[in-house]
Every structure is written in structure tokens, then in C-alpha cells.
GROMACS .gro file of C-alpha atoms in nm:
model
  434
    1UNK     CA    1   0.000   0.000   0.000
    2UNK     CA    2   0.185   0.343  -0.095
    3UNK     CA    3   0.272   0.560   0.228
    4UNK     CA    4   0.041   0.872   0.113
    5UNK     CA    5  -0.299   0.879  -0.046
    6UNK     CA    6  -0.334   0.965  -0.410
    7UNK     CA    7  -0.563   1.171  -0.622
    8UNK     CA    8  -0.770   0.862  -0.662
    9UNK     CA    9  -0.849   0.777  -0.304
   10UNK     CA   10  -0.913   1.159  -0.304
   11UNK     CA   11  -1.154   1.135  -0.521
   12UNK     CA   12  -1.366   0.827  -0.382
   13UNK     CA   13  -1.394   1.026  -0.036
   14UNK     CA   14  -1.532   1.339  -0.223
   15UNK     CA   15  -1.795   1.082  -0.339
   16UNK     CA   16  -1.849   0.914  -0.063
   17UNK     CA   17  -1.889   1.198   0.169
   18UNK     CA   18  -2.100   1.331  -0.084
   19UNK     CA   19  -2.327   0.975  -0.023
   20UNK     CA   20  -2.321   0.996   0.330
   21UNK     CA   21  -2.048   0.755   0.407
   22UNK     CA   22  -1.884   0.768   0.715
   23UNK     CA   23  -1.532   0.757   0.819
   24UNK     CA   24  -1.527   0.402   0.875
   25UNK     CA   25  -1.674   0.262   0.552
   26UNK     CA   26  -1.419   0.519   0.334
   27UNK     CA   27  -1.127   0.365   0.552
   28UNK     CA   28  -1.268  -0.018   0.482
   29UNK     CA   29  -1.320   0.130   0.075
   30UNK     CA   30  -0.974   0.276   0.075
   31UNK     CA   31  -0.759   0.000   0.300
   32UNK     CA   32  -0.687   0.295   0.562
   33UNK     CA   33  -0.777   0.335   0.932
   34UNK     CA   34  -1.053   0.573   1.041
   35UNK     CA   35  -0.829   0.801   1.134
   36UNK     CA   36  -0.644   0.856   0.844
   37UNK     CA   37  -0.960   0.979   0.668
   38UNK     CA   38  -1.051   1.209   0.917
   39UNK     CA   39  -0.743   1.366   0.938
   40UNK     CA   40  -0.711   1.376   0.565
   41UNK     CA   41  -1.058   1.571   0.608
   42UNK     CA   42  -0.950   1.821   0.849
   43UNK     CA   43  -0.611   1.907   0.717
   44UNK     CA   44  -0.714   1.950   0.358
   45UNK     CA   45  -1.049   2.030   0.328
   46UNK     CA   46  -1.122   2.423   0.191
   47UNK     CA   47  -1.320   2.743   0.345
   48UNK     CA   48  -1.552   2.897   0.085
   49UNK     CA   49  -1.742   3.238   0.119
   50UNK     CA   50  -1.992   3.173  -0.160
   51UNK     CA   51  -2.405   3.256  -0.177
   52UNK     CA   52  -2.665   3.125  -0.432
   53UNK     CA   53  -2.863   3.282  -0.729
   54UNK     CA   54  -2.914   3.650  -0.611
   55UNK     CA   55  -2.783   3.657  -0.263
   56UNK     CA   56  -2.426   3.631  -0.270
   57UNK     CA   57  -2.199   3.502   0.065
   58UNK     CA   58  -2.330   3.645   0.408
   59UNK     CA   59  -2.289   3.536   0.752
   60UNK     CA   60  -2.511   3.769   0.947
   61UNK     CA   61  -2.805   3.605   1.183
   62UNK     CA   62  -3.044   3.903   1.107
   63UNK     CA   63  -3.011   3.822   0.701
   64UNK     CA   64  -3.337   3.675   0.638
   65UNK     CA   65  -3.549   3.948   0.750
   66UNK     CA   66  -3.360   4.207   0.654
   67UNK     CA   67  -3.456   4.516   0.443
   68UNK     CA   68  -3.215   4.740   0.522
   69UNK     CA   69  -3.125   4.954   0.263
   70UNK     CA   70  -2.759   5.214   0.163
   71UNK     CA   71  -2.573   5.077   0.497
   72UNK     CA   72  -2.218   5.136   0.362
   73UNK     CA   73  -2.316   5.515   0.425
   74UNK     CA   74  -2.258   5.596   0.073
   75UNK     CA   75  -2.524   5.777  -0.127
   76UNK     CA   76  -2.333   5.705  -0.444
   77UNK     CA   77  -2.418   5.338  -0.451
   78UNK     CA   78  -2.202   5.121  -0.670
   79UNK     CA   79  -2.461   4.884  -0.716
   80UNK     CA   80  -2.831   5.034  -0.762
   81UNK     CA   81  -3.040   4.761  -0.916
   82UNK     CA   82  -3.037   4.578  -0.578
   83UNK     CA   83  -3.313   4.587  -0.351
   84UNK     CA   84  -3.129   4.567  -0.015
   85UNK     CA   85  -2.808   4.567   0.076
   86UNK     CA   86  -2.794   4.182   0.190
   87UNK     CA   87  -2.815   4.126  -0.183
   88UNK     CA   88  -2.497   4.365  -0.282
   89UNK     CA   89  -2.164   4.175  -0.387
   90UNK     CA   90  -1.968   4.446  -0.158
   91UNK     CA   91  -2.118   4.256   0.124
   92UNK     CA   92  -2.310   4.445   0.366
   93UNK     CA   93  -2.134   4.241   0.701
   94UNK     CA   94  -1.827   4.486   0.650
   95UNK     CA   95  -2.016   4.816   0.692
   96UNK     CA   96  -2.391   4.751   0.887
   97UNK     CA   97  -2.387   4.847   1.276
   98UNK     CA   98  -2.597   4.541   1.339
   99UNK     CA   99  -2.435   4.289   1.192
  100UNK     CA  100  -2.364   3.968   1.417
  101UNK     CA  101  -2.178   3.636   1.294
  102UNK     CA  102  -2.377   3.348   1.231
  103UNK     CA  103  -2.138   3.031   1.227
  104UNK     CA  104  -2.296   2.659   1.095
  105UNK     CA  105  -2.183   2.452   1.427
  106UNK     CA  106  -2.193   2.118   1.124
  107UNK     CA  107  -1.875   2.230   1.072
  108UNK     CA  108  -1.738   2.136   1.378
  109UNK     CA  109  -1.857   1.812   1.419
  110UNK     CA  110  -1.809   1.496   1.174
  111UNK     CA  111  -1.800   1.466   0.870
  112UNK     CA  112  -1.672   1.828   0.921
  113UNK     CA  113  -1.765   1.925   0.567
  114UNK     CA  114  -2.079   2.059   0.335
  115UNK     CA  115  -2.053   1.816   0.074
  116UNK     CA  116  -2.312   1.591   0.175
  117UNK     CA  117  -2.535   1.883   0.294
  118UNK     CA  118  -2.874   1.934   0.212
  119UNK     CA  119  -2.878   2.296   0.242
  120UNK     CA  120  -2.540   2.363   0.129
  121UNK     CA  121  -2.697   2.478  -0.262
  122UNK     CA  122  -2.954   2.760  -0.079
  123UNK     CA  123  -2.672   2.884   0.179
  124UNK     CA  124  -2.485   3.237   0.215
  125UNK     CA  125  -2.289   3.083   0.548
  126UNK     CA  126  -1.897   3.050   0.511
  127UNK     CA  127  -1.896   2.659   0.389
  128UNK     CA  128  -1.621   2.358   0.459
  129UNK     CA  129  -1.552   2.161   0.182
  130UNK     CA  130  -1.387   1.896   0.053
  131UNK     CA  131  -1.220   1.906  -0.330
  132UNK     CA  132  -1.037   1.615  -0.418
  133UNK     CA  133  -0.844   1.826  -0.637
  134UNK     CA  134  -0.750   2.095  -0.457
  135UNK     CA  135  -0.642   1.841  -0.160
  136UNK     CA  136  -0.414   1.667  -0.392
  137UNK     CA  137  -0.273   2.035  -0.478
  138UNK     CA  138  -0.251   2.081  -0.110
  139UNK     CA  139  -0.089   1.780   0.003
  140UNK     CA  140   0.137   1.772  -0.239
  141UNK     CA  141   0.261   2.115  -0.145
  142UNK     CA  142   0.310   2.059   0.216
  143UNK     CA  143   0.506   1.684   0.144
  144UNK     CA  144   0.738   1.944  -0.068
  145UNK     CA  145   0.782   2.234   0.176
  146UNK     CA  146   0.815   1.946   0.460
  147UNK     CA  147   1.105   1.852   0.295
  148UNK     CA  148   1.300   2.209   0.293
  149UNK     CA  149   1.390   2.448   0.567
  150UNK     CA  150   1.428   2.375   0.909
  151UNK     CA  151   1.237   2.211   1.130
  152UNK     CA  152   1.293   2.383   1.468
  153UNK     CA  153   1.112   2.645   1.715
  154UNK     CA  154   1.212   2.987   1.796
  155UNK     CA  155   1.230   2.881   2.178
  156UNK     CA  156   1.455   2.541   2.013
  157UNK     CA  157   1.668   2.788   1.857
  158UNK     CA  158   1.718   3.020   2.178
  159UNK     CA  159   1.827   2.746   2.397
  160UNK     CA  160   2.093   2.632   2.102
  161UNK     CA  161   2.213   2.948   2.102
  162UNK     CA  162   2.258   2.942   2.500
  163UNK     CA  163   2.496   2.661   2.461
  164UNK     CA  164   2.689   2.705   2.169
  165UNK     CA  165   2.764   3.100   2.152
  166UNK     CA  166   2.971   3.131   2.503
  167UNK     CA  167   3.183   2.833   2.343
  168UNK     CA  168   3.255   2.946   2.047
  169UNK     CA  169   3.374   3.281   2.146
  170UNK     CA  170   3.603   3.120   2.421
  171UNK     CA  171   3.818   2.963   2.059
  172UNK     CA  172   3.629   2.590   2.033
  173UNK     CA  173   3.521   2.416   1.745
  174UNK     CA  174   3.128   2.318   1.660
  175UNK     CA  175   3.279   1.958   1.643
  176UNK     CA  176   3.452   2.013   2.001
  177UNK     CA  177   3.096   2.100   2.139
  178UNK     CA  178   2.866   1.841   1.972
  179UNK     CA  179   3.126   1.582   2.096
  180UNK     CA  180   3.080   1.751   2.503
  181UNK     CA  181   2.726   1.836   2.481
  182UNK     CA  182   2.560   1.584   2.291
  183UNK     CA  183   2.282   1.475   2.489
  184UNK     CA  184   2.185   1.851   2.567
  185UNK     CA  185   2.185   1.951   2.189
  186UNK     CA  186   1.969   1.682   2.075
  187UNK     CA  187   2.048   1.728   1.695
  188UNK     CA  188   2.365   1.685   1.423
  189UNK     CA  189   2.637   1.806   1.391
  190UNK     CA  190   2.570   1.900   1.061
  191UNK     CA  191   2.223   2.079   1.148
  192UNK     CA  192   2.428   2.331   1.377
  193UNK     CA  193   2.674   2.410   1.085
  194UNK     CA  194   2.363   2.454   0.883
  195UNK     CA  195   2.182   2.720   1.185
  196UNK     CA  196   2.498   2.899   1.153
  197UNK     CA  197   2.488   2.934   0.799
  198UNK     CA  198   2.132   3.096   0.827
  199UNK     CA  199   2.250   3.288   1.074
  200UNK     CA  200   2.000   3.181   1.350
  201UNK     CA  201   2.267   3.196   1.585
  202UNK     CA  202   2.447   3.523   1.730
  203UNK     CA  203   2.781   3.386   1.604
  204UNK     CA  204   2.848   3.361   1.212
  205UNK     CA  205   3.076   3.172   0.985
  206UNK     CA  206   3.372   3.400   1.068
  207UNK     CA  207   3.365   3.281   1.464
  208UNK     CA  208   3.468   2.943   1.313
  209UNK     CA  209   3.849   2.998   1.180
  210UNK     CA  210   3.862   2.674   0.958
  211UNK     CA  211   3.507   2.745   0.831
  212UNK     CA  212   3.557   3.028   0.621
  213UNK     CA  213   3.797   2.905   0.406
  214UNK     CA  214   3.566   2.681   0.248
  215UNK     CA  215   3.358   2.782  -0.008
  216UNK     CA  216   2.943   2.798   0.104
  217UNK     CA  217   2.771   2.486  -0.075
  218UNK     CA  218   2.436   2.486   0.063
  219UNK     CA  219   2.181   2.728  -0.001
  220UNK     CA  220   2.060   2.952   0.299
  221UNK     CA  221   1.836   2.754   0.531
  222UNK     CA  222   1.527   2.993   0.636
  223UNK     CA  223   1.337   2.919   0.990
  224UNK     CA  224   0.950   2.874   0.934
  225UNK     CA  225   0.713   2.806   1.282
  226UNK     CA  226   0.496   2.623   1.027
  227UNK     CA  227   0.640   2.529   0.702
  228UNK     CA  228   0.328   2.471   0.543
  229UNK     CA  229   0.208   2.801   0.576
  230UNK     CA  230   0.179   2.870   0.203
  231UNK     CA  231  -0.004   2.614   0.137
  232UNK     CA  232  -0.345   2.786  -0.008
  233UNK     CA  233  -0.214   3.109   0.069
  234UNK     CA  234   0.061   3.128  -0.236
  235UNK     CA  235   0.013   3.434  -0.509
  236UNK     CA  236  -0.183   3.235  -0.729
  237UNK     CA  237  -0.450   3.163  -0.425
  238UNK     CA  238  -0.449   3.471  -0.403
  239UNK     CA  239  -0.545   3.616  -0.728
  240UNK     CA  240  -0.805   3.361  -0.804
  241UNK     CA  241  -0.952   3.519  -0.436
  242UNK     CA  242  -0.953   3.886  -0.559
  243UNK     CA  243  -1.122   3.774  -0.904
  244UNK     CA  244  -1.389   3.639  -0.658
  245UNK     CA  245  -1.384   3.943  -0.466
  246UNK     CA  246  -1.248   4.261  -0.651
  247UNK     CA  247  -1.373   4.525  -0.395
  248UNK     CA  248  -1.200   4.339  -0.125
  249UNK     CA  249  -0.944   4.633   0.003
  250UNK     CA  250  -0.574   4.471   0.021
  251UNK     CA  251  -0.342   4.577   0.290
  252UNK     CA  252   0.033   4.475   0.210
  253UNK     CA  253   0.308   4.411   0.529
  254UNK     CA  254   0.661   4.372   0.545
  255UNK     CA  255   0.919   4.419   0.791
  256UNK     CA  256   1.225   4.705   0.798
  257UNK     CA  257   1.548   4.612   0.914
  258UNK     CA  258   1.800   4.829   1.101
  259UNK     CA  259   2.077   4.676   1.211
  260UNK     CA  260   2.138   4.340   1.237
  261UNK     CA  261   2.020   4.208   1.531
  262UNK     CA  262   1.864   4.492   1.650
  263UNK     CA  263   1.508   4.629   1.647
  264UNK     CA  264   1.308   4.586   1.384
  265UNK     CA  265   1.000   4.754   1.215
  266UNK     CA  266   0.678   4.647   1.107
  267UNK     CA  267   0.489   4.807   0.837
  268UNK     CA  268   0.145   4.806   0.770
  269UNK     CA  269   0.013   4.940   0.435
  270UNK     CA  270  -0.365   5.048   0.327
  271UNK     CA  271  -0.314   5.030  -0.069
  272UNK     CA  272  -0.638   5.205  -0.129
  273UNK     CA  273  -0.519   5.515   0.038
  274UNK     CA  274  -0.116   5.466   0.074
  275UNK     CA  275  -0.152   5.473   0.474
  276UNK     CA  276   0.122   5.330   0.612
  277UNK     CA  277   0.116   5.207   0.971
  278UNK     CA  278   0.469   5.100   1.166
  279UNK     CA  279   0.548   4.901   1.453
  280UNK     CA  280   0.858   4.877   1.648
  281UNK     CA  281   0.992   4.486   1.764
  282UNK     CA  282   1.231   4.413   1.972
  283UNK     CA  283   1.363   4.084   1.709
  284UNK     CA  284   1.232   3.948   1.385
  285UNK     CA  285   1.028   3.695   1.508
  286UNK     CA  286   0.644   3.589   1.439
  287UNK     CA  287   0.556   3.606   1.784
  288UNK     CA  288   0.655   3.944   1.804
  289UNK     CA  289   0.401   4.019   1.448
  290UNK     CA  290   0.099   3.802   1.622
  291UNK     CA  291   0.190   4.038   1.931
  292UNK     CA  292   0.067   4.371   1.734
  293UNK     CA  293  -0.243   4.208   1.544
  294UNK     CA  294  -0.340   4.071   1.881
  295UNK     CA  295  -0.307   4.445   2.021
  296UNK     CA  296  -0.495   4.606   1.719
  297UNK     CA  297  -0.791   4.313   1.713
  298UNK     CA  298  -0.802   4.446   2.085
  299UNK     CA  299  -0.792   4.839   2.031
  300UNK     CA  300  -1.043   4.851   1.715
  301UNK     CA  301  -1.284   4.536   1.804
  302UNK     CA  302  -1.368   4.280   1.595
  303UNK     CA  303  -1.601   4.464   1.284
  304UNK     CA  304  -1.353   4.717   1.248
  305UNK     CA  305  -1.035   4.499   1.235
  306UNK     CA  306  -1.246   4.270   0.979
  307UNK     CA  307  -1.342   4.610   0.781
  308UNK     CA  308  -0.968   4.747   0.790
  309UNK     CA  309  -0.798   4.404   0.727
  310UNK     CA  310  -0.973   4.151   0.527
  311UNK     CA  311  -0.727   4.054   0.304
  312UNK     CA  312  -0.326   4.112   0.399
  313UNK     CA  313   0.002   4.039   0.175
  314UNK     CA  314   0.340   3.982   0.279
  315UNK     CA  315   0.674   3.805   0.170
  316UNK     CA  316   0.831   3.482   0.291
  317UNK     CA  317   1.006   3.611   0.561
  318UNK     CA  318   0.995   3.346   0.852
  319UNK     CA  319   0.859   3.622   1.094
  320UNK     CA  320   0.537   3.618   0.890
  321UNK     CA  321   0.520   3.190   0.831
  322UNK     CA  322   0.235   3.153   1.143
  323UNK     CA  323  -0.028   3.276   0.944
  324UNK     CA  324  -0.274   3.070   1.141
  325UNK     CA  325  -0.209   3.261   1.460
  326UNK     CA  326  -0.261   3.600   1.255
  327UNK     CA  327  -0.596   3.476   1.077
  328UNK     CA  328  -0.759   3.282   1.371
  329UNK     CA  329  -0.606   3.436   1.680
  330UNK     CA  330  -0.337   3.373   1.925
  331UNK     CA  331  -0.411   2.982   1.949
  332UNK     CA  332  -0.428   2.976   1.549
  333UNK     CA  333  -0.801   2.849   1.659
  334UNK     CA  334  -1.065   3.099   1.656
  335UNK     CA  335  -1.298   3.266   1.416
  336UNK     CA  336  -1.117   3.455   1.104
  337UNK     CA  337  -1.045   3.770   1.125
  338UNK     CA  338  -0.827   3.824   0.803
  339UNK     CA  339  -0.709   3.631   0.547
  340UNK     CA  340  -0.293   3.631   0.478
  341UNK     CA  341  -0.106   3.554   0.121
  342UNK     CA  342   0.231   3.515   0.045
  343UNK     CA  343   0.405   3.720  -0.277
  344UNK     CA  344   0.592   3.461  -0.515
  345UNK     CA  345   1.010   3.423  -0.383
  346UNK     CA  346   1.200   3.702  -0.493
  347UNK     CA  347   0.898   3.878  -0.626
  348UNK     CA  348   0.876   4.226  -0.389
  349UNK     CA  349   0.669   4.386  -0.758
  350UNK     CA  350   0.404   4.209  -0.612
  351UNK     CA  351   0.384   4.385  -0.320
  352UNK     CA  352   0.521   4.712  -0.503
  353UNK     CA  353   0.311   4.981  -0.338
  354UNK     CA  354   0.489   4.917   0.012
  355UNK     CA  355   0.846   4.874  -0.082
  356UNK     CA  356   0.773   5.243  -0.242
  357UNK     CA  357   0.627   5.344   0.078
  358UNK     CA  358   0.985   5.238   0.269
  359UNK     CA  359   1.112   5.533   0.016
  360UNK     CA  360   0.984   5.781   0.279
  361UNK     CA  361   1.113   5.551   0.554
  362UNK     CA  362   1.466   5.561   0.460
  363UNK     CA  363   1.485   5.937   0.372
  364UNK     CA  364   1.435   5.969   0.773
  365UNK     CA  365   1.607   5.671   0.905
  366UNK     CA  366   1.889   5.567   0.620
  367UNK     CA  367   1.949   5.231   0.560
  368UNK     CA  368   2.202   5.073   0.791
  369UNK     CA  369   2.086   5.296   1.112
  370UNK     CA  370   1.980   5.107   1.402
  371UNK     CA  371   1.644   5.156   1.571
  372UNK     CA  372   1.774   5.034   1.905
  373UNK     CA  373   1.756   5.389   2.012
  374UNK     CA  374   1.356   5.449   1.890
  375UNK     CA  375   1.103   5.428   2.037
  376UNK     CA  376   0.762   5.382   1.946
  377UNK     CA  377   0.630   5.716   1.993
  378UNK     CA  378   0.934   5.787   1.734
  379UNK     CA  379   0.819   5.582   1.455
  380UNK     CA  380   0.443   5.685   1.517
  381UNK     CA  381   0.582   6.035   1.516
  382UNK     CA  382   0.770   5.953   1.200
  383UNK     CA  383   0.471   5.778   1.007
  384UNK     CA  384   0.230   6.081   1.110
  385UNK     CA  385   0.478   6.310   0.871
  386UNK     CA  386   0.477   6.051   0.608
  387UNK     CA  387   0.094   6.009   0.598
  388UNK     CA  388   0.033   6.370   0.591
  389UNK     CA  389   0.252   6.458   0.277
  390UNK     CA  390   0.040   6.469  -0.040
  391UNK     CA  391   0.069   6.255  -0.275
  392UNK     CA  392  -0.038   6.294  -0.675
  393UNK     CA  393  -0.225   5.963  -0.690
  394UNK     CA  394  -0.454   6.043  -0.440
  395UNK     CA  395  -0.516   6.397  -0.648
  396UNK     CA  396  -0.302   6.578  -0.412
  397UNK     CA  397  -0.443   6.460  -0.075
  398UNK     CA  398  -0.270   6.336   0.199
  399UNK     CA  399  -0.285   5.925   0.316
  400UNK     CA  400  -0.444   6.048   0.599
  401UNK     CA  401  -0.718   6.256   0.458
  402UNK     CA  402  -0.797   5.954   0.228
  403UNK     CA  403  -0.822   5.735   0.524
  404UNK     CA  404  -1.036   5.945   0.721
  405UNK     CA  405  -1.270   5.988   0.374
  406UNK     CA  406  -1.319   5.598   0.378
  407UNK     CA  407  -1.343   5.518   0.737
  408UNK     CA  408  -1.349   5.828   0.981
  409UNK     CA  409  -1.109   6.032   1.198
  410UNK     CA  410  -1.219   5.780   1.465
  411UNK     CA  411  -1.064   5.446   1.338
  412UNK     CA  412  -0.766   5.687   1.229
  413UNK     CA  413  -0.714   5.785   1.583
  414UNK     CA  414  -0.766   5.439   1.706
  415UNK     CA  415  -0.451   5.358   1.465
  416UNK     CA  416  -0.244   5.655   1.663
  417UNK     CA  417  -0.257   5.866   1.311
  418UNK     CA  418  -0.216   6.248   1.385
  419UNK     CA  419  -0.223   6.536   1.104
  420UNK     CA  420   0.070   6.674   1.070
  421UNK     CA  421   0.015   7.041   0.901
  422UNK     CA  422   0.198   7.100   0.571
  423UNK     CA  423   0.424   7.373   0.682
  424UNK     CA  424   0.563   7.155   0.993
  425UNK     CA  425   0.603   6.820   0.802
  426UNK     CA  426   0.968   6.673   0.807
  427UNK     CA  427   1.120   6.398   0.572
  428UNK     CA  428   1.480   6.424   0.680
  429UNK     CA  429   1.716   6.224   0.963
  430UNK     CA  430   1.666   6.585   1.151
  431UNK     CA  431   1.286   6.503   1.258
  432UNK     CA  432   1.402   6.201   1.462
  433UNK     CA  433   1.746   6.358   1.582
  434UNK     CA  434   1.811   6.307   1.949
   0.00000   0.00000   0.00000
């Protein structure tokens, strides 16, 4: 029997869930234990946000009945033939004061999925389903990325670095202190060579005397928390998911380094009106990104964070690869709040309208400056005269007056955005001179 299921068995447990069949007769049908299909269930079945006929996907409880009508606040509406709002593709959850989340408990219990559902072809709930297709697409992505980069923790990686830095910089070898600490390191010799080489370590190939004057063979390892993070969530994901939903606002984030080792920044960019949020971290690390969408799910509440951040897209840096945690919460379990892409490697176009927006970072803090001696009143102070300089796209208004156009001074102050006036703003190294 092979080790992992193919397209094949995929497609007999689409069918059979689709006939009612439960976990035990598709394991007895396949040759595989009970478990195995319900796990194959659960790890690779889909979300879908889709409606039927006229009424397109909506999740609140009040939908039925309702007849409420222009609840974006907009008297310029985009989409006039409808006769209420629960019937506009914008989607009415994002913007109505009553809304309240209606979530199909099925979901959560076995099979786990809609495709044997008899409602599932009149509902506007967020669905769970199971492709066969788009499992094998799935699977066969994670068995890849399982296979590259390194499988450790950030707290693994900490206590590594305990042991192995004060050594090294008293003259010994990696060999001399795999061979003494062994049992404490719990991995190869040849895994700590590779940590070094990524520098995940706070000593680098020039601590090691015989070890720079090879040449490097291997290709730079990169630390993930879960390496199959991109796994539905690659560029191509997401494009077929803005087809679906082409009013969806996009907010792009990346990170800003200073010096190495140091403090780094997060940025946060609105592409529909260039705002550009930043958040100072003491390291690179995803727990230290979860950390500030935690805070801001906190400080705006749940409709607004959904309204400002339904769709976000980043890089492949191994701060951003917990996506789960981001989406769902700080267990990686609760209800989503935003969805997260990755750009393609090497690809930063795809995310163009931030990396421009790091222009204005760098004329005040140049590359290669530290931001060990920031703060975060600093950088707020700093992305205040950024997002009050006008800019010709937005026919010469500021990112902040666009902002507060689309979703009120009140959300902007929420953020910590200020107005800076014209006369006052400052995009030189003088504005954060100490």
C-alpha cells in the first residue's frame, strides 16, 4: 500500500462523503484506518465564502429578515439595481452596525464538511468543503515544503544558542561541542553548521576559523514556525480570491530592518489610500508580528479589524510563516479575522506599493541605522509626517485625509494617526534627531 494517499483515493472520499459515508466505511473502501480519513478531512479540506442565485456570501443572523437599505453610508451606490443591501456583492457584514456572525456549528462536528449537505446549494454561510483536487494540490505542497527548511522552534533555537555562543567565542570548534554536549543539543552536527549558515545563531561563519575558508555549498536555510504556511495562501490563491472578490481592500506588510540584530520595524500598508502604519519589535520573530495584530484586534474590536484588514500580503520572511495565529487568533483556533497571502520568492513587484512606501522611511532613518535607540512614539511620530505629505495619486491629498474619507477620523485615531500640518512636516534624519 503506498505511504500517502493519491488523487484517486481523493476522489472516492469526495464521493463518498457526498453519499453519506462515514469515516469508517471510506477507511474499509480505501484500505486505511478511520483516522487517516478524518485527518485527511481536516487538514485538507477548503473554506468557501460563496451565496446562491441572487444573494451572494453572508454570515449575518439578522439576514433573512432584513430590508435594510444604503448601509455602507454611501449615497453614491455602486450597485443600484439591488433591492437591499444583503443582496450587494460588496457585502453588507463589513459596513452595517448590526451585523452579528452566524457560524454553521456542522462544521465542527463529523464529517466536518458541506458536501453531503442538504442545504449547502440555498446557503450564504462560510462553507467547509472537501475538493479532491484541490487536496491533492494541497498535500502535495506541504510533502514538498516538509522537505526544505528547518524544522525547529524559535524557543529550540534560543536554547541552542545558550549553549553554543559562550563556546565558540572562548576559541572551540562546533565539532569540540557536539562531541561535550551531545545529549543537551539533541540534533547533528551537521544541522548546527547549517543554523549557523542561516545565521539563526548570534555567532556567524567568521567565529569558526577553519570554516571560512571553504567555499558555502548549501543554499541559505530559512526558519519557518509552520512550514506549510503557504499552502493555499501562495500568489496564485491569491489572485483567483480577488477575481472572486475585486472590492475586497488589500493591505500589504513587510518588515524594515535596522541593524542586524537589533530592532526591527513592522509596516502596515492600506493600498487604497497609501496609509502606512509601523510598529517597532524588539527581534524578527512571528511572535513578536501576532503580538501587534493581537493588540490592534483588541484596540479597534472585531467589525472594524475585519473592515480594515480583510485581506493582507506579505513576503516569505519566517517572521510572517504563522499565518494561522494572525488569521484565527493567538491559538491559530478561533474565528477569522483576516485572510494572509504570500508574494511569489523574490517577487517584492508584487507587493510594489509598500516597498515604495519604505522610500519615505529611509529618507528619515537611512538604511544601515539602528532603531535600538527608537522608540515607538518615534516611529508613530515619523509615520504621522509621512501620511500627511500629499501625494499625486490620491489627487493631491494626503494618506491620511484619504483614510479618514473611507473610514473616519475615529478608526484613524484608534490607529495613533495624527495630522501633521503641511508647513511643519519633516522627511529628513533631523525630525528624529536626538
Amino acid at each position: 500500500m503506498a505511504k500517502f494517499l493519491n488523487y484517486e483515493g481523493r476522489l472516492d472520499i469526495e464521493s463518498g462523503l457526498k453519499e453519506h459515508m462515514t469515516f469508517t466505511e471510506l477507511g474499509e473502501k480505501l484500505g486505511r484506518d478511520r483516522t487517516t480519513i478524518t485527518k485527511e478531512i481536516r487538514n485538507y479540506s477548503i473554506e468557501q465564502d460563496t451565496g446562491y442565485g441572487s444573494y451572494p456570501h453572508n454570515t449575518c443572523k439578522y439576514r433573512k429578515a432584513c430590508r435594510r437599505k444604503k448601509v455602507c453610508g454611501t449615497n453614491d451606490c455602486r450597485h443600484p439595481l439591488v433591492a437591499v443591501c444583503k443582496q450587494c456583492e460588496l457585502i453588507c457584514n463589513r459596513y452595517c452596525e448590526h451585523f452579528e456572525e452566524e457560524v454553521c456549528t456542522h462544521r465542527f462536528k463529523p464529517p466536518y464538511v458541506c458536501n453531503g449537505c442538504s442545504e449547502v446549494k440555498k446557503c450564504t454561510l462560510t462553507k467547509t468543503v472537501y475538493d479532491a483536487l484541490e487536496a491533492q494540490r494541497q498535500a502535495t505542497e506541504k510533502i514538498s515544503e516538509s522537505r526544505s527548511g528547518i524544522l525547529a522552534t524559535e524557543g529550540e533555537l534560543v536554547r541552542l544558542n545558550a549553549i553554543l555562543v559562550p563556546l565558540v567565542k572562548q576559541g572551540q570548534s562546533i565539532h569540540q561541542i557536539y562531541l561535550t554536549h551531545k545529549d543537551e543539543l539533541m540534533c547533528s552536527e551537521k544541522t548546527l553548521y547549517n543554523y549557523v549558515d542561516g545565521g539563526l545563531f548570534d555567532i556567524r561563519n567568521i567565529d569558526l576559523p577553519r570554516k571560512v575558508k571553504y567555499r558555502p555549498r548549501y543554499k541559505k536555510p530559512e526558519l519557518k514556525v509552520d512550514r506549510g504556511c503557504r499552502v493555499g495562501r501562495n500568489y496564485h490563491d491569491y489572485e483567483v480570491y480577488m477575481e472572486q472578490h475585486p472590492d475586497t481592500a488589500v493591505v500589504q506588510m513587510d518588515s524594515v530592518i535596522g541593524s542586524k540584530g537589533g530592532k526591527v520595524l513592522l509596516t502596515i500598508y492600506f493600498v487604497n489610500v497609501s496609509l502606512m502604519l509601523g510598529f517597532l519589535r524588539e527581534a524578527n520573530t512571528s511572535k513578536s508580528v501576532i503580538d501587534i495584530y493581537d493588540e490592534l484586534y483588541q484596540r479597534l474590536g472585531g467589525q472594524d479589524f475585519r473592515k480594515l484588514f480583510p485581506v493582507i500580503l506579505t513576503d516569505n520572511g519566517s517572521e510572517f510563516s504563522n499565518p494561522k495565529c494572525i488569521e484565527n487568533g493567538p491559538d491559530g483556533k478561533g474565528f477569522r479575522r483576516t485572510r494572509i497571502y504570500y508574494c511569489n520568492p523574490s517577487a517584492p513587484y508584487q507587493k510594489a506599493e509598500i516597498e515604495v512606501g519604505h522610500e519615505f522611511i529611509r529618507r528619515i532613518v537611512p538604511k544601515g541605522r539602528s532603531f535600538d535607540e527608537l522608540t515607538q512614539a518615534d516611529i508613530e511620530l515619523m509615520m504621522n509626517h509621512i501620511n500627511s505629505y500629499r501625494r499625486k495619486k490620491l489627487n493631491g491629498k494626503s494618506p491620511y485625509e484619504a483614510f479618514c474619507f473611507y473610514y473616519g477620523e475615529d478608526l484613524a485615531e484608534r490607529l495613533g494617526c495624527r495630522e501633521v500640518a503641511a508647513k511643519d512636516i519633516n522627511l529628513t534624519a533631523r525630525l528624529l534627531k536626538k
